[in-house]
Each structure stands twice: as C-alpha cells, then as structure tokens.
JSON list of C-alpha atoms in Angstrom, two decimals:
[
{"chain": "A", "resi": 1, "resn": "MET", "atom": "CA", "xyz": [-2.02, 92.29, -106.67]},
{"chain": "A", "resi": 2, "resn": "VAL", "atom": "CA", "xyz": [-3.95, 95.64, -106.47]},
{"chain": "A", "resi": 3, "resn": "GLU", "atom": "CA", "xyz": [-7.42, 96.01, -107.68]},
{"chain": "A", "resi": 4, "resn": "LEU", "atom": "CA", "xyz": [-10.17, 98.58, -107.19]},
{"chain": "A", "resi": 5, "resn": "ARG", "atom": "CA", "xyz": [-13.65, 97.70, -106.28]},
{"chain": "A", "resi": 6, "resn": "GLU", "atom": "CA", "xyz": [-16.71, 99.69, -105.00]},
{"chain": "A", "resi": 7, "resn": "PRO", "atom": "CA", "xyz": [-16.70, 98.61, -101.39]},
{"chain": "A", "resi": 8, "resn": "ASP", "atom": "CA", "xyz": [-18.99, 95.96, -100.08]},
{"chain": "A", "resi": 9, "resn": "ILE", "atom": "CA", "xyz": [-19.86, 95.69, -96.39]},
{"chain": "A", "resi": 10, "resn": "ALA", "atom": "CA", "xyz": [-16.77, 93.61, -95.52]},
{"chain": "A", "resi": 11, "resn": "GLU", "atom": "CA", "xyz": [-14.36, 96.08, -97.32]},
{"chain": "A", "resi": 12, "resn": "ALA", "atom": "CA", "xyz": [-16.27, 98.84, -95.68]},
{"chain": "A", "resi": 13, "resn": "ALA", "atom": "CA", "xyz": [-15.52, 97.26, -92.33]},
{"chain": "A", "resi": 14, "resn": "ALA", "atom": "CA", "xyz": [-11.90, 96.98, -93.08]},
{"chain": "A", "resi": 15, "resn": "ILE", "atom": "CA", "xyz": [-11.82, 100.77, -94.17]},
{"chain": "A", "resi": 16, "resn": "ALA", "atom": "CA", "xyz": [-13.67, 101.68, -90.94]},
{"chain": "A", "resi": 17, "resn": "GLU", "atom": "CA", "xyz": [-11.13, 99.71, -88.89]},
{"chain": "A", "resi": 18, "resn": "LEU", "atom": "CA", "xyz": [-8.40, 101.75, -90.60]},
{"chain": "A", "resi": 19, "resn": "LEU", "atom": "CA", "xyz": [-10.07, 105.05, -90.01]},
{"chain": "A", "resi": 20, "resn": "ASN", "atom": "CA", "xyz": [-10.78, 104.14, -86.44]},
{"chain": "A", "resi": 21, "resn": "ARG", "atom": "CA", "xyz": [-7.37, 102.57, -85.30]},
{"chain": "A", "resi": 22, "resn": "ASP", "atom": "CA", "xyz": [-4.70, 103.90, -87.68]},
{"chain": "A", "resi": 23, "resn": "ILE", "atom": "CA", "xyz": [-3.26, 106.90, -85.76]},
{"chain": "A", "resi": 24, "resn": "GLN", "atom": "CA", "xyz": [-1.00, 108.14, -88.56]},
{"chain": "A", "resi": 25, "resn": "LEU", "atom": "CA", "xyz": [-3.81, 107.84, -91.02]},
{"chain": "A", "resi": 26, "resn": "ARG", "atom": "CA", "xyz": [-6.22, 109.77, -88.68]},
{"chain": "A", "resi": 27, "resn": "ALA", "atom": "CA", "xyz": [-3.55, 112.55, -88.34]},
{"chain": "A", "resi": 28, "resn": "ASP", "atom": "CA", "xyz": [-3.09, 112.68, -92.19]},
{"chain": "A", "resi": 29, "resn": "LEU", "atom": "CA", "xyz": [-6.83, 112.88, -92.70]},
{"chain": "A", "resi": 30, "resn": "ARG", "atom": "CA", "xyz": [-7.23, 115.43, -89.84]},
{"chain": "A", "resi": 31, "resn": "CYS", "atom": "CA", "xyz": [-9.91, 113.19, -88.14]},
{"chain": "A", "resi": 32, "resn": "ARG", "atom": "CA", "xyz": [-11.35, 114.75, -84.99]},
{"chain": "A", "resi": 33, "resn": "ASP", "atom": "CA", "xyz": [-10.30, 112.92, -81.80]},
{"chain": "A", "resi": 34, "resn": "ASP", "atom": "CA", "xyz": [-13.95, 111.76, -81.31]},
{"chain": "A", "resi": 35, "resn": "PHE", "atom": "CA", "xyz": [-14.37, 110.47, -84.79]},
{"chain": "A", "resi": 36, "resn": "SER", "atom": "CA", "xyz": [-15.45, 106.90, -85.08]},
{"chain": "A", "resi": 37, "resn": "THR", "atom": "CA", "xyz": [-17.27, 105.09, -87.87]},
{"chain": "A", "resi": 38, "resn": "SER", "atom": "CA", "xyz": [-18.78, 101.68, -88.83]},
{"chain": "A", "resi": 39, "resn": "ALA", "atom": "CA", "xyz": [-18.88, 99.60, -92.09]},
{"chain": "A", "resi": 40, "resn": "GLU", "atom": "CA", "xyz": [-22.49, 101.09, -92.54]},
{"chain": "A", "resi": 41, "resn": "GLY", "atom": "CA", "xyz": [-21.18, 104.65, -91.70]},
{"chain": "A", "resi": 42, "resn": "VAL", "atom": "CA", "xyz": [-18.41, 104.21, -94.37]},
{"chain": "A", "resi": 43, "resn": "LEU", "atom": "CA", "xyz": [-20.84, 102.97, -97.07]},
{"chain": "A", "resi": 44, "resn": "GLY", "atom": "CA", "xyz": [-23.39, 105.82, -96.19]},
{"chain": "A", "resi": 45, "resn": "THR", "atom": "CA", "xyz": [-20.66, 108.56, -96.05]},
{"chain": "A", "resi": 46, "resn": "LEU", "atom": "CA", "xyz": [-19.26, 107.36, -99.35]},
{"chain": "A", "resi": 47, "resn": "ALA", "atom": "CA", "xyz": [-22.75, 107.25, -101.06]},
{"chain": "A", "resi": 48, "resn": "GLU", "atom": "CA", "xyz": [-23.61, 110.80, -99.85]},
{"chain": "A", "resi": 49, "resn": "TRP", "atom": "CA", "xyz": [-20.25, 112.17, -100.88]},
{"chain": "A", "resi": 50, "resn": "CYS", "atom": "CA", "xyz": [-20.12, 110.46, -104.17]},
{"chain": "A", "resi": 51, "resn": "GLN", "atom": "CA", "xyz": [-23.59, 112.05, -104.90]},
{"chain": "A", "resi": 52, "resn": "ALA", "atom": "CA", "xyz": [-22.65, 115.47, -103.75]},
{"chain": "A", "resi": 53, "resn": "LYS", "atom": "CA", "xyz": [-19.27, 115.46, -105.49]},
{"chain": "A", "resi": 54, "resn": "ARG", "atom": "CA", "xyz": [-20.24, 113.63, -108.83]},
{"chain": "A", "resi": 55, "resn": "ALA", "atom": "CA", "xyz": [-17.72, 110.98, -107.89]},
{"chain": "A", "resi": 56, "resn": "VAL", "atom": "CA", "xyz": [-17.00, 107.29, -107.62]},
{"chain": "A", "resi": 57, "resn": "SER", "atom": "CA", "xyz": [-15.00, 105.83, -104.82]},
{"chain": "A", "resi": 58, "resn": "TYR", "atom": "CA", "xyz": [-13.26, 102.49, -104.78]},
{"chain": "A", "resi": 59, "resn": "ALA", "atom": "CA", "xyz": [-11.75, 100.41, -102.05]},
{"chain": "A", "resi": 60, "resn": "ILE", "atom": "CA", "xyz": [-7.97, 99.81, -102.86]},
{"chain": "A", "resi": 61, "resn": "LEU", "atom": "CA", "xyz": [-7.59, 96.04, -102.36]},
{"chain": "A", "resi": 62, "resn": "ALA", "atom": "CA", "xyz": [-4.06, 94.52, -101.92]},
{"chain": "A", "resi": 63, "resn": "ASP", "atom": "CA", "xyz": [-4.26, 90.68, -102.23]},
{"chain": "A", "resi": 64, "resn": "GLY", "atom": "CA", "xyz": [-7.98, 90.93, -101.49]},
{"chain": "A", "resi": 65, "resn": "VAL", "atom": "CA", "xyz": [-7.69, 93.17, -98.39]},
{"chain": "A", "resi": 66, "resn": "ALA", "atom": "CA", "xyz": [-8.91, 96.72, -98.24]},
{"chain": "A", "resi": 67, "resn": "VAL", "atom": "CA", "xyz": [-5.93, 99.08, -97.59]},
{"chain": "A", "resi": 68, "resn": "GLY", "atom": "CA", "xyz": [-7.34, 102.43, -98.63]},
{"chain": "A", "resi": 69, "resn": "VAL", "atom": "CA", "xyz": [-9.64, 104.40, -100.79]},
{"chain": "A", "resi": 70, "resn": "ILE", "atom": "CA", "xyz": [-9.37, 106.18, -104.07]},
{"chain": "A", "resi": 71, "resn": "SER", "atom": "CA", "xyz": [-11.94, 108.43, -105.65]},
{"chain": "A", "resi": 72, "resn": "LEU", "atom": "CA", "xyz": [-12.52, 110.03, -109.01]},
{"chain": "A", "resi": 73, "resn": "SER", "atom": "CA", "xyz": [-14.61, 113.13, -108.25]},
{"chain": "A", "resi": 74, "resn": "GLN", "atom": "CA", "xyz": [-15.91, 116.36, -109.64]},
{"chain": "A", "resi": 75, "resn": "ILE", "atom": "CA", "xyz": [-16.39, 114.36, -112.87]},
{"chain": "A", "resi": 76, "resn": "ASP", "atom": "CA", "xyz": [-17.43, 117.09, -115.49]},
{"chain": "A", "resi": 77, "resn": "PRO", "atom": "CA", "xyz": [-18.60, 115.56, -118.90]},
{"chain": "A", "resi": 78, "resn": "MET", "atom": "CA", "xyz": [-18.79, 119.00, -120.45]},
{"chain": "A", "resi": 79, "resn": "THR", "atom": "CA", "xyz": [-15.14, 119.90, -119.72]},
{"chain": "A", "resi": 80, "resn": "ARG", "atom": "CA", "xyz": [-14.01, 116.21, -119.55]},
{"chain": "A", "resi": 81, "resn": "THR", "atom": "CA", "xyz": [-12.24, 116.85, -116.26]},
{"chain": "A", "resi": 82, "resn": "GLY", "atom": "CA", "xyz": [-12.14, 115.35, -112.79]},
{"chain": "A", "resi": 83, "resn": "ARG", "atom": "CA", "xyz": [-10.15, 115.20, -109.43]},
{"chain": "A", "resi": 84, "resn": "ILE", "atom": "CA", "xyz": [-8.45, 112.26, -107.81]},
{"chain": "A", "resi": 85, "resn": "GLY", "atom": "CA", "xyz": [-7.99, 111.76, -104.11]},
{"chain": "A", "resi": 86, "resn": "TYR", "atom": "CA", "xyz": [-6.83, 108.77, -102.19]},
{"chain": "A", "resi": 87, "resn": "TRP", "atom": "CA", "xyz": [-5.45, 107.52, -98.91]},
{"chain": "A", "resi": 88, "resn": "VAL", "atom": "CA", "xyz": [-3.75, 104.33, -97.77]},
{"chain": "A", "resi": 89, "resn": "GLY", "atom": "CA", "xyz": [-3.38, 102.98, -94.36]},
{"chain": "A", "resi": 90, "resn": "SER", "atom": "CA", "xyz": [-0.04, 103.63, -92.90]},
{"chain": "A", "resi": 91, "resn": "ALA", "atom": "CA", "xyz": [0.92, 99.89, -92.42]},
{"chain": "A", "resi": 92, "resn": "HIS", "atom": "CA", "xyz": [0.35, 99.51, -96.23]},
{"chain": "A", "resi": 93, "resn": "ARG", "atom": "CA", "xyz": [2.37, 102.52, -97.47]},
{"chain": "A", "resi": 94, "resn": "ARG", "atom": "CA", "xyz": [5.59, 102.24, -99.45]},
{"chain": "A", "resi": 95, "resn": "ARG", "atom": "CA", "xyz": [4.55, 99.01, -101.07]},
{"chain": "A", "resi": 96, "resn": "GLY", "atom": "CA", "xyz": [3.24, 100.23, -104.48]},
{"chain": "A", "resi": 97, "resn": "HIS", "atom": "CA", "xyz": [-0.43, 99.93, -103.59]},
{"chain": "A", "resi": 98, "resn": "CYS", "atom": "CA", "xyz": [-1.06, 103.63, -104.26]},
{"chain": "A", "resi": 99, "resn": "GLN", "atom": "CA", "xyz": [0.73, 103.75, -107.51]},
{"chain": "A", "resi": 100, "resn": "ALA", "atom": "CA", "xyz": [-1.03, 100.67, -108.75]},
{"chain": "A", "resi": 101, "resn": "ALA", "atom": "CA", "xyz": [-4.38, 102.24, -107.63]},
{"chain": "A", "resi": 102, "resn": "PHE", "atom": "CA", "xyz": [-3.63, 105.52, -109.28]},
{"chain": "A", "resi": 103, "resn": "GLU", "atom": "CA", "xyz": [-2.86, 103.75, -112.60]},
{"chain": "A", "resi": 104, "resn": "LEU", "atom": "CA", "xyz": [-6.17, 101.93, -112.38]},
{"chain": "A", "resi": 105, "resn": "VAL", "atom": "CA", "xyz": [-8.21, 105.07, -111.59]},
{"chain": "A", "resi": 106, "resn": "LEU", "atom": "CA", "xyz": [-6.38, 106.81, -114.51]},
{"chain": "A", "resi": 107, "resn": "ARG", "atom": "CA", "xyz": [-7.71, 104.00, -116.76]},
{"chain": "A", "resi": 108, "resn": "GLU", "atom": "CA", "xyz": [-11.16, 104.57, -115.29]},
{"chain": "A", "resi": 109, "resn": "ALA", "atom": "CA", "xyz": [-10.88, 108.22, -116.03]},
{"chain": "A", "resi": 110, "resn": "ARG", "atom": "CA", "xyz": [-9.91, 107.60, -119.61]},
{"chain": "A", "resi": 111, "resn": "ARG", "atom": "CA", "xyz": [-12.76, 105.07, -119.99]},
{"chain": "A", "resi": 112, "resn": "ARG", "atom": "CA", "xyz": [-15.27, 107.76, -118.94]},
{"chain": "A", "resi": 113, "resn": "GLY", "atom": "CA", "xyz": [-13.90, 110.11, -121.53]},
{"chain": "A", "resi": 114, "resn": "LEU", "atom": "CA", "xyz": [-11.94, 112.53, -119.27]},
{"chain": "A", "resi": 115, "resn": "ARG", "atom": "CA", "xyz": [-9.16, 114.35, -120.72]},
{"chain": "A", "resi": 116, "resn": "GLU", "atom": "CA", "xyz": [-7.60, 115.87, -117.61]},
{"chain": "A", "resi": 117, "resn": "VAL", "atom": "CA", "xyz": [-7.44, 114.98, -113.90]},
{"chain": "A", "resi": 118, "resn": "SER", "atom": "CA", "xyz": [-6.11, 117.15, -111.02]},
{"chain": "A", "resi": 119, "resn": "ALA", "atom": "CA", "xyz": [-5.45, 117.10, -107.24]},
{"chain": "A", "resi": 120, "resn": "SER", "atom": "CA", "xyz": [-4.74, 119.68, -104.63]},
{"chain": "A", "resi": 121, "resn": "ILE", "atom": "CA", "xyz": [-1.76, 118.28, -102.47]},
{"chain": "A", "resi": 122, "resn": "ARG", "atom": "CA", "xyz": [-0.47, 119.61, -99.24]},
{"chain": "A", "resi": 123, "resn": "ARG", "atom": "CA", "xyz": [3.23, 120.64, -99.42]},
{"chain": "A", "resi": 124, "resn": "ARG", "atom": "CA", "xyz": [4.03, 118.08, -96.65]},
{"chain": "A", "resi": 125, "resn": "HIS", "atom": "CA", "xyz": [2.78, 115.11, -98.64]},
{"chain": "A", "resi": 126, "resn": "LEU", "atom": "CA", "xyz": [5.91, 114.41, -100.50]},
{"chain": "A", "resi": 127, "resn": "ALA", "atom": "CA", "xyz": [4.84, 110.92, -101.53]},
{"chain": "A", "resi": 128, "resn": "SER", "atom": "CA", "xyz": [1.75, 112.11, -103.32]},
{"chain": "A", "resi": 129, "resn": "GLN", "atom": "CA", "xyz": [3.80, 114.83, -105.06]},
{"chain": "A", "resi": 130, "resn": "ARG", "atom": "CA", "xyz": [6.23, 112.19, -106.24]},
{"chain": "A", "resi": 131, "resn": "LEU", "atom": "CA", "xyz": [3.43, 110.07, -107.39]},
{"chain": "A", "resi": 132, "resn": "TRP", "atom": "CA", "xyz": [1.82, 112.76, -109.62]},
{"chain": "A", "resi": 133, "resn": "GLU", "atom": "CA", "xyz": [5.23, 113.85, -110.94]},
{"chain": "A", "resi": 134, "resn": "SER", "atom": "CA", "xyz": [6.13, 110.38, -111.97]},
{"chain": "A", "resi": 135, "resn": "PHE", "atom": "CA", "xyz": [3.24, 110.61, -114.34]},
{"chain": "A", "resi": 136, "resn": "GLY", "atom": "CA", "xyz": [4.44, 113.90, -115.80]},
{"chain": "A", "resi": 137, "resn": "ALA", "atom": "CA", "xyz": [2.30, 116.36, -113.78]},
{"chain": "A", "resi": 138, "resn": "THR", "atom": "CA", "xyz": [3.98, 119.65, -112.54]},
{"chain": "A", "resi": 139, "resn": "PRO", "atom": "CA", "xyz": [2.85, 121.49, -109.50]},
{"chain": "A", "resi": 140, "resn": "GLU", "atom": "CA", "xyz": [1.40, 124.98, -109.51]},
{"chain": "A", "resi": 141, "resn": "PRO", "atom": "CA", "xyz": [1.47, 126.72, -106.11]},
{"chain": "A", "resi": 142, "resn": "LYS", "atom": "CA", "xyz": [-1.94, 127.80, -104.84]},
{"chain": "A", "resi": 143, "resn": "PRO", "atom": "CA", "xyz": [-2.77, 130.80, -102.52]},
{"chain": "A", "resi": 144, "resn": "THR", "atom": "CA", "xyz": [-3.88, 128.18, -99.84]},
{"chain": "A", "resi": 145, "resn": "GLY", "atom": "CA", "xyz": [-0.32, 126.90, -99.70]},
{"chain": "A", "resi": 146, "resn": "HIS", "atom": "CA", "xyz": [-1.31, 123.59, -101.45]},
{"chain": "A", "resi": 147, "resn": "LEU", "atom": "CA", "xyz": [0.12, 122.58, -104.74]},
{"chain": "A", "resi": 148, "resn": "LEU", "atom": "CA", "xyz": [-2.32, 121.92, -107.80]},
{"chain": "A", "resi": 149, "resn": "TYR", "atom": "CA", "xyz": [-1.26, 119.05, -109.87]},
{"chain": "A", "resi": 150, "resn": "THR", "atom": "CA", "xyz": [-2.90, 118.59, -113.18]},
{"chain": "A", "resi": 151, "resn": "LEU", "atom": "CA", "xyz": [-2.43, 115.70, -115.49]},
{"chain": "A", "resi": 152, "resn": "SER", "atom": "CA", "xyz": [-3.53, 115.42, -119.22]},
{"chain": "A", "resi": 153, "resn": "LEU", "atom": "CA", "xyz": [-4.72, 111.97, -119.92]},
{"chain": "A", "resi": 154, "resn": "ARG", "atom": "CA", "xyz": [-3.60, 112.46, -123.48]},
{"chain": "A", "resi": 155, "resn": "SER", "atom": "CA", "xyz": [-0.01, 112.52, -122.37]},
{"chain": "A", "resi": 156, "resn": "VAL", "atom": "CA", "xyz": [-0.29, 109.46, -120.22]},
{"chain": "A", "resi": 157, "resn": "VAL", "atom": "CA", "xyz": [0.23, 106.14, -122.14]},
{"chain": "A", "resi": 158, "resn": "SER", "atom": "CA", "xyz": [-2.47, 103.64, -122.08]},
{"chain": "A", "resi": 159, "resn": "ASP", "atom": "CA", "xyz": [-0.72, 100.95, -120.18]},
{"chain": "A", "resi": 160, "resn": "GLN", "atom": "CA", "xyz": [1.24, 102.67, -117.49]},
{"chain": "A", "resi": 161, "resn": "THR", "atom": "CA", "xyz": [2.22, 99.45, -115.90]},
{"chain": "A", "resi": 162, "resn": "SER", "atom": "CA", "xyz": [4.69, 98.87, -118.83]},
{"chain": "A", "resi": 163, "resn": "ARG", "atom": "CA", "xyz": [6.57, 102.11, -117.91]},
{"chain": "A", "resi": 164, "resn": "ASP", "atom": "CA", "xyz": [9.46, 102.34, -115.41]},
{"chain": "A", "resi": 165, "resn": "ARG", "atom": "CA", "xyz": [8.92, 105.21, -112.95]},
{"chain": "A", "resi": 166, "resn": "ARG", "atom": "CA", "xyz": [10.48, 106.03, -109.68]},
{"chain": "A", "resi": 167, "resn": "PRO", "atom": "CA", "xyz": [8.31, 105.00, -106.67]}
]
C-alpha cells in the first residue's frame, strides 16, 4: 500500500539514505559527486524549498517504508495551478509506487482547489512521460528540450484508482 506523509525524522533518514547511496537515483537527480545529506539535512532542505516554492512535499511510503518524494509546488491560488515533481529510489521503481503517489497528490491538488497541474519532463524520462500520458496529459516541446505536460484536474475523474491505465 502506498501513502503520502510529510516526512518525520525516520522517513527523512530513509530518504537521505536513498539520496546518499542510490547511484542511479543520484545520476537521475544530477547530484554532485560530493553531495551527501542527513535526515536533518533532508528536513531542512525540504522546509526551505517548500517555503521558497509555495510547496508541500511528501515522503512516498510503500508498506510504511519511504521509497521516494513527491511535491506539489508553485501552488497559485489565483490561477489555481501548481506543479508536480517526484522521484522514487531505483530499487523501488516499476512497482506502481509512483503512479499511486501521483494519484494521491492529484487528490491533494483538487482538495486545495487547483484546476491544473503541470511538469517539465526530460525527454529521456520515458516512465514519467507515460505516467502523465496515462492521465490524459499531452506533451508540448519546450525550447530547453524538455516536454511540458499539463493536466486539467477537471478532466481527471475523482477516483483514479478505479480506472484501468497502462503502467
């Protein structure tokens, strides 16, 4: 079972462990070679980032274990828009954790009154592209080489878990 929770110190320690030791994740996130963090560092960085980006960040928990992070950021109550970003440790991929977390954060976005969410995704991140497309989003090329995905929350049914989608 997947759930989202604002990370406590134990979950932050698990997140730090992933960030420090998961070689594939570090490459995906473009971490510097000398990057290292702690539970306290994770919590501090998330708090600062959330304040600066008008965001909320959650630990992605799979059966009670932190396997990644998902955030709803750039929350704009005037335009009722936001952005979604996420990562999952490489050992926990291809198990549906990110899709379940995405569904949960979409519910949170709707609960906050947002009408639209988006993300800028690198062309090589095919799994993220498939995830957004499975919810009906279509890509728009950006000059940076990324793809901009935008999803109207009005077009997403309330209970995504009841729908069949490709992984």
